[in-house]
Structure formats: structure tokens, C-alpha cells
PDB file of C-alpha atoms in Angstrom:
ATOM      1  CA  UNK A   1      70.091 227.194  56.323  1.00  0.00           C
ATOM      2  CA  UNK A   2      71.267 228.547  59.749  1.00  0.00           C
ATOM      3  CA  UNK A   3      73.969 226.615  61.477  1.00  0.00           C
ATOM      4  CA  UNK A   4      72.658 224.054  63.784  1.00  0.00           C
ATOM      5  CA  UNK A   5      74.239 223.957  67.314  1.00  0.00           C
ATOM      6  CA  UNK A   6      73.638 221.573  70.433  1.00  0.00           C
ATOM      7  CA  UNK A   7      71.800 224.519  71.873  1.00  0.00           C
ATOM      8  CA  UNK A   8      69.300 224.582  68.937  1.00  0.00           C
ATOM      9  CA  UNK A   9      68.471 220.902  69.396  1.00  0.00           C
ATOM     10  CA  UNK A  10      68.283 221.354  73.107  1.00  0.00           C
ATOM     11  CA  UNK A  11      65.620 223.821  72.580  1.00  0.00           C
ATOM     12  CA  UNK A  12      63.669 221.497  70.586  1.00  0.00           C
ATOM     13  CA  UNK A  13      63.840 218.757  73.048  1.00  0.00           C
ATOM     14  CA  UNK A  14      62.745 221.479  75.834  1.00  0.00           C
ATOM     15  CA  UNK A  15      59.782 222.324  73.679  1.00  0.00           C
ATOM     16  CA  UNK A  16      58.907 218.540  73.375  1.00  0.00           C
ATOM     17  CA  UNK A  17      59.217 218.348  77.250  1.00  0.00           C
ATOM     18  CA  UNK A  18      56.907 221.437  77.561  1.00  0.00           C
ATOM     19  CA  UNK A  19      54.314 219.761  75.425  1.00  0.00           C
ATOM     20  CA  UNK A  20      54.418 216.596  77.485  1.00  0.00           C
ATOM     21  CA  UNK A  21      54.128 218.613  80.651  1.00  0.00           C
ATOM     22  CA  UNK A  22      51.091 220.563  79.173  1.00  0.00           C
ATOM     23  CA  UNK A  23      49.399 217.448  77.986  1.00  0.00           C
ATOM     24  CA  UNK A  24      49.733 215.991  81.553  1.00  0.00           C
ATOM     25  CA  UNK A  25      47.513 218.925  82.737  1.00  0.00           C
ATOM     26  CA  UNK A  26      44.632 217.389  80.999  1.00  0.00           C
ATOM     27  CA  UNK A  27      44.002 219.988  78.249  1.00  0.00           C
ATOM     28  CA  UNK A  28      40.875 220.143  76.070  1.00  0.00           C
ATOM     29  CA  UNK A  29      41.083 217.024  73.866  1.00  0.00           C
ATOM     30  CA  UNK A  30      40.659 218.999  70.714  1.00  0.00           C
ATOM     31  CA  UNK A  31      43.517 221.444  71.679  1.00  0.00           C
ATOM     32  CA  UNK A  32      45.778 218.369  72.637  1.00  0.00           C
ATOM     33  CA  UNK A  33      45.100 216.804  69.118  1.00  0.00           C
ATOM     34  CA  UNK A  34      45.791 219.886  67.423  1.00  0.00           C
ATOM     35  CA  UNK A  35      49.135 220.224  69.144  1.00  0.00           C
ATOM     36  CA  UNK A  36      50.211 216.702  68.533  1.00  0.00           C
ATOM     37  CA  UNK A  37      48.972 216.639  64.725  1.00  0.00           C
ATOM     38  CA  UNK A  38      52.222 218.206  63.347  1.00  0.00           C
ATOM     39  CA  UNK A  39      54.270 215.869  65.366  1.00  0.00           C
ATOM     40  CA  UNK A  40      52.519 212.759  63.942  1.00  0.00           C
ATOM     41  CA  UNK A  41      52.084 213.978  60.335  1.00  0.00           C
ATOM     42  CA  UNK A  42      52.430 211.053  57.838  1.00  0.00           C
ATOM     43  CA  UNK A  43      55.097 212.771  55.842  1.00  0.00           C
ATOM     44  CA  UNK A  44      56.896 215.395  58.178  1.00  0.00           C
ATOM     45  CA  UNK A  45      56.166 214.082  61.728  1.00  0.00           C
ATOM     46  CA  UNK A  46      58.600 212.997  64.282  1.00  0.00           C
ATOM     47  CA  UNK A  47      58.761 209.397  63.455  1.00  0.00           C
ATOM     48  CA  UNK A  48      59.687 210.045  59.832  1.00  0.00           C
ATOM     49  CA  UNK A  49      62.028 212.824  60.608  1.00  0.00           C
ATOM     50  CA  UNK A  50      63.729 211.196  63.317  1.00  0.00           C
ATOM     51  CA  UNK A  51      64.187 208.033  61.223  1.00  0.00           C
ATOM     52  CA  UNK A  52      65.618 210.097  58.469  1.00  0.00           C
ATOM     53  CA  UNK A  53      68.094 211.749  60.965  1.00  0.00           C
ATOM     54  CA  UNK A  54      69.205 208.407  62.177  1.00  0.00           C
ATOM     55  CA  UNK A  55      69.977 207.234  58.743  1.00  0.00           C
ATOM     56  CA  UNK A  56      71.831 210.282  57.915  1.00  0.00           C
ATOM     57  CA  UNK A  57      73.826 209.951  60.968  1.00  0.00           C
ATOM     58  CA  UNK A  58      74.510 206.261  59.984  1.00  0.00           C
ATOM     59  CA  UNK A  59      75.707 207.372  56.654  1.00  0.00           C
ATOM     60  CA  UNK A  60      77.886 210.377  57.881  1.00  0.00           C
ATOM     61  CA  UNK A  61      79.538 208.038  60.363  1.00  0.00           C
ATOM     62  CA  UNK A  62      80.040 205.120  57.882  1.00  0.00           C
ATOM     63  CA  UNK A  63      81.263 207.396  55.101  1.00  0.00           C
ATOM     64  CA  UNK A  64      83.575 209.479  57.122  1.00  0.00           C
ATOM     65  CA  UNK A  65      87.373 208.737  56.330  1.00  0.00           C
ATOM     66  CA  UNK A  66      88.218 208.767  60.072  1.00  0.00           C
ATOM     67  CA  UNK A  67      85.743 206.175  61.149  1.00  0.00           C
ATOM     68  CA  UNK A  68      87.490 202.816  62.117  1.00  0.00           C
ATOM     69  CA  UNK A  69      86.348 199.843  59.900  1.00  0.00           C
ATOM     70  CA  UNK A  70      85.812 197.324  62.616  1.00  0.00           C
ATOM     71  CA  UNK A  71      83.129 194.849  63.381  1.00  0.00           C
ATOM     72  CA  UNK A  72      81.790 196.951  66.235  1.00  0.00           C
ATOM     73  CA  UNK A  73      81.551 200.112  64.168  1.00  0.00           C
ATOM     74  CA  UNK A  74      79.648 198.153  61.526  1.00  0.00           C
ATOM     75  CA  UNK A  75      77.184 196.966  64.388  1.00  0.00           C
ATOM     76  CA  UNK A  76      76.682 200.345  65.698  1.00  0.00           C
ATOM     77  CA  UNK A  77      75.866 201.577  62.181  1.00  0.00           C
ATOM     78  CA  UNK A  78      73.515 198.770  61.685  1.00  0.00           C
ATOM     79  CA  UNK A  79      71.774 199.537  65.041  1.00  0.00           C
ATOM     80  CA  UNK A  80      71.277 203.062  63.858  1.00  0.00           C
ATOM     81  CA  UNK A  81      69.715 201.877  60.626  1.00  0.00           C
ATOM     82  CA  UNK A  82      67.645 199.216  62.494  1.00  0.00           C
ATOM     83  CA  UNK A  83      66.235 202.021  64.721  1.00  0.00           C
ATOM     84  CA  UNK A  84      65.532 204.098  61.918  1.00  0.00           C
ATOM     85  CA  UNK A  85      63.347 201.290  60.277  1.00  0.00           C
ATOM     86  CA  UNK A  86      61.481 200.817  63.674  1.00  0.00           C
ATOM     87  CA  UNK A  87      60.825 204.436  63.977  1.00  0.00           C
ATOM     88  CA  UNK A  88      59.650 204.892  60.387  1.00  0.00           C
ATOM     89  CA  UNK A  89      57.166 202.081  60.906  1.00  0.00           C
ATOM     90  CA  UNK A  90      55.611 204.407  63.432  1.00  0.00           C
ATOM     91  CA  UNK A  91      54.442 206.893  60.784  1.00  0.00           C
ATOM     92  CA  UNK A  92      51.023 205.250  60.951  1.00  0.00           C
ATOM     93  CA  UNK A  93      50.321 206.989  64.150  1.00  0.00           C
ATOM     94  CA  UNK A  94      48.827 209.652  62.163  1.00  0.00           C
ATOM     95  CA  UNK A  95      45.774 207.266  61.634  1.00  0.00           C
ATOM     96  CA  UNK A  96      45.521 207.181  65.527  1.00  0.00           C
ATOM     97  CA  UNK A  97      44.763 210.987  65.597  1.00  0.00           C
ATOM     98  CA  UNK A  98      42.075 210.478  63.023  1.00  0.00           C
ATOM     99  CA  UNK A  99      40.562 207.627  65.153  1.00  0.00           C
ATOM    100  CA  UNK A 100      40.761 209.835  68.224  1.00  0.00           C
ATOM    101  CA  UNK A 101      39.039 212.631  66.460  1.00  0.00           C
ATOM    102  CA  UNK A 102      36.171 210.336  65.406  1.00  0.00           C
ATOM    103  CA  UNK A 103      35.924 209.106  69.022  1.00  0.00           C
ATOM    104  CA  UNK A 104      36.113 212.440  70.549  1.00  0.00           C
ATOM    105  CA  UNK A 105      33.725 214.035  67.870  1.00  0.00           C
ATOM    106  CA  UNK A 106      31.092 211.443  68.064  1.00  0.00           C
ATOM    107  CA  UNK A 107      29.098 210.145  71.011  1.00  0.00           C
ATOM    108  CA  UNK A 108      28.194 206.447  71.242  1.00  0.00           C
ATOM    109  CA  UNK A 109      24.735 205.662  70.108  1.00  0.00           C
ATOM    110  CA  UNK A 110      22.575 202.445  70.412  1.00  0.00           C
ATOM    111  CA  UNK A 111      24.251 201.289  67.031  1.00  0.00           C
ATOM    112  CA  UNK A 112      27.706 202.127  68.021  1.00  0.00           C
ATOM    113  CA  UNK A 113      29.747 200.508  70.921  1.00  0.00           C
ATOM    114  CA  UNK A 114      31.520 203.031  73.234  1.00  0.00           C
ATOM    115  CA  UNK A 115      35.282 202.483  73.710  1.00  0.00           C
ATOM    116  CA  UNK A 116      34.617 201.251  77.210  1.00  0.00           C
ATOM    117  CA  UNK A 117      32.354 198.496  76.081  1.00  0.00           C
ATOM    118  CA  UNK A 118      34.836 196.843  73.513  1.00  0.00           C
TER     119      UNK A 118
END
């Protein structure tokens, strides 16, 4: 694995910012969904990956011998783990993509209610 650097991670966040800017330009919905799909993958998407990253950070800090063993340190580690759980709960966002595809792919009929009528 290549060495990670702050610059590598910064490039990642710049790419996400570019995606956000692109989506603000109102692209075709099918293209927008295709671009977002890898980010919300149920197993490898951002919510899952970032949650794993926060848990790994919490473990690295907690297990490092130079980490002060204080109540404040324990609280900070707990906050990282709590944030990880909250992020992991967002893994279900991939279902939203399925629903958006269904919404975009089918036009309302007399038997279906359009999204504005709900």
C-alpha cells in the first residue's frame, strides 16, 4: 500500500468538493445518481468507510502508549466511537438511491401518486 499523506487525503476531499459543485449545476439525474452510487454503496460507501476510519482512529489513540489515561481522553475516544456508530447507521442511504431511480425511471400514472402529491 502506498504511504498515505495529508496531501493524499486533501485530494480526496477536493474531489468530493468538486462533486458537490458539479451536482449544484443540476446535471442529468441519471448521471448524478451514477456518480453518487459508489459513495453510498452499502458495504464500501462513505458512511461505512468513514465509520471504520473513526473506529480505527479511536483504537490507535487508545492503544498508543503515549496517550494520557485521563477522563477527558476517554471521553474523546468515546465521542469518536459514537460518531462512528452514527455514521454507520447511514449505510441505508443506498436504499435512497434505489428509490430515486424508481422515482426518476417511472412516470406517475393514475394508479400511482406523484411525489408532489404525498
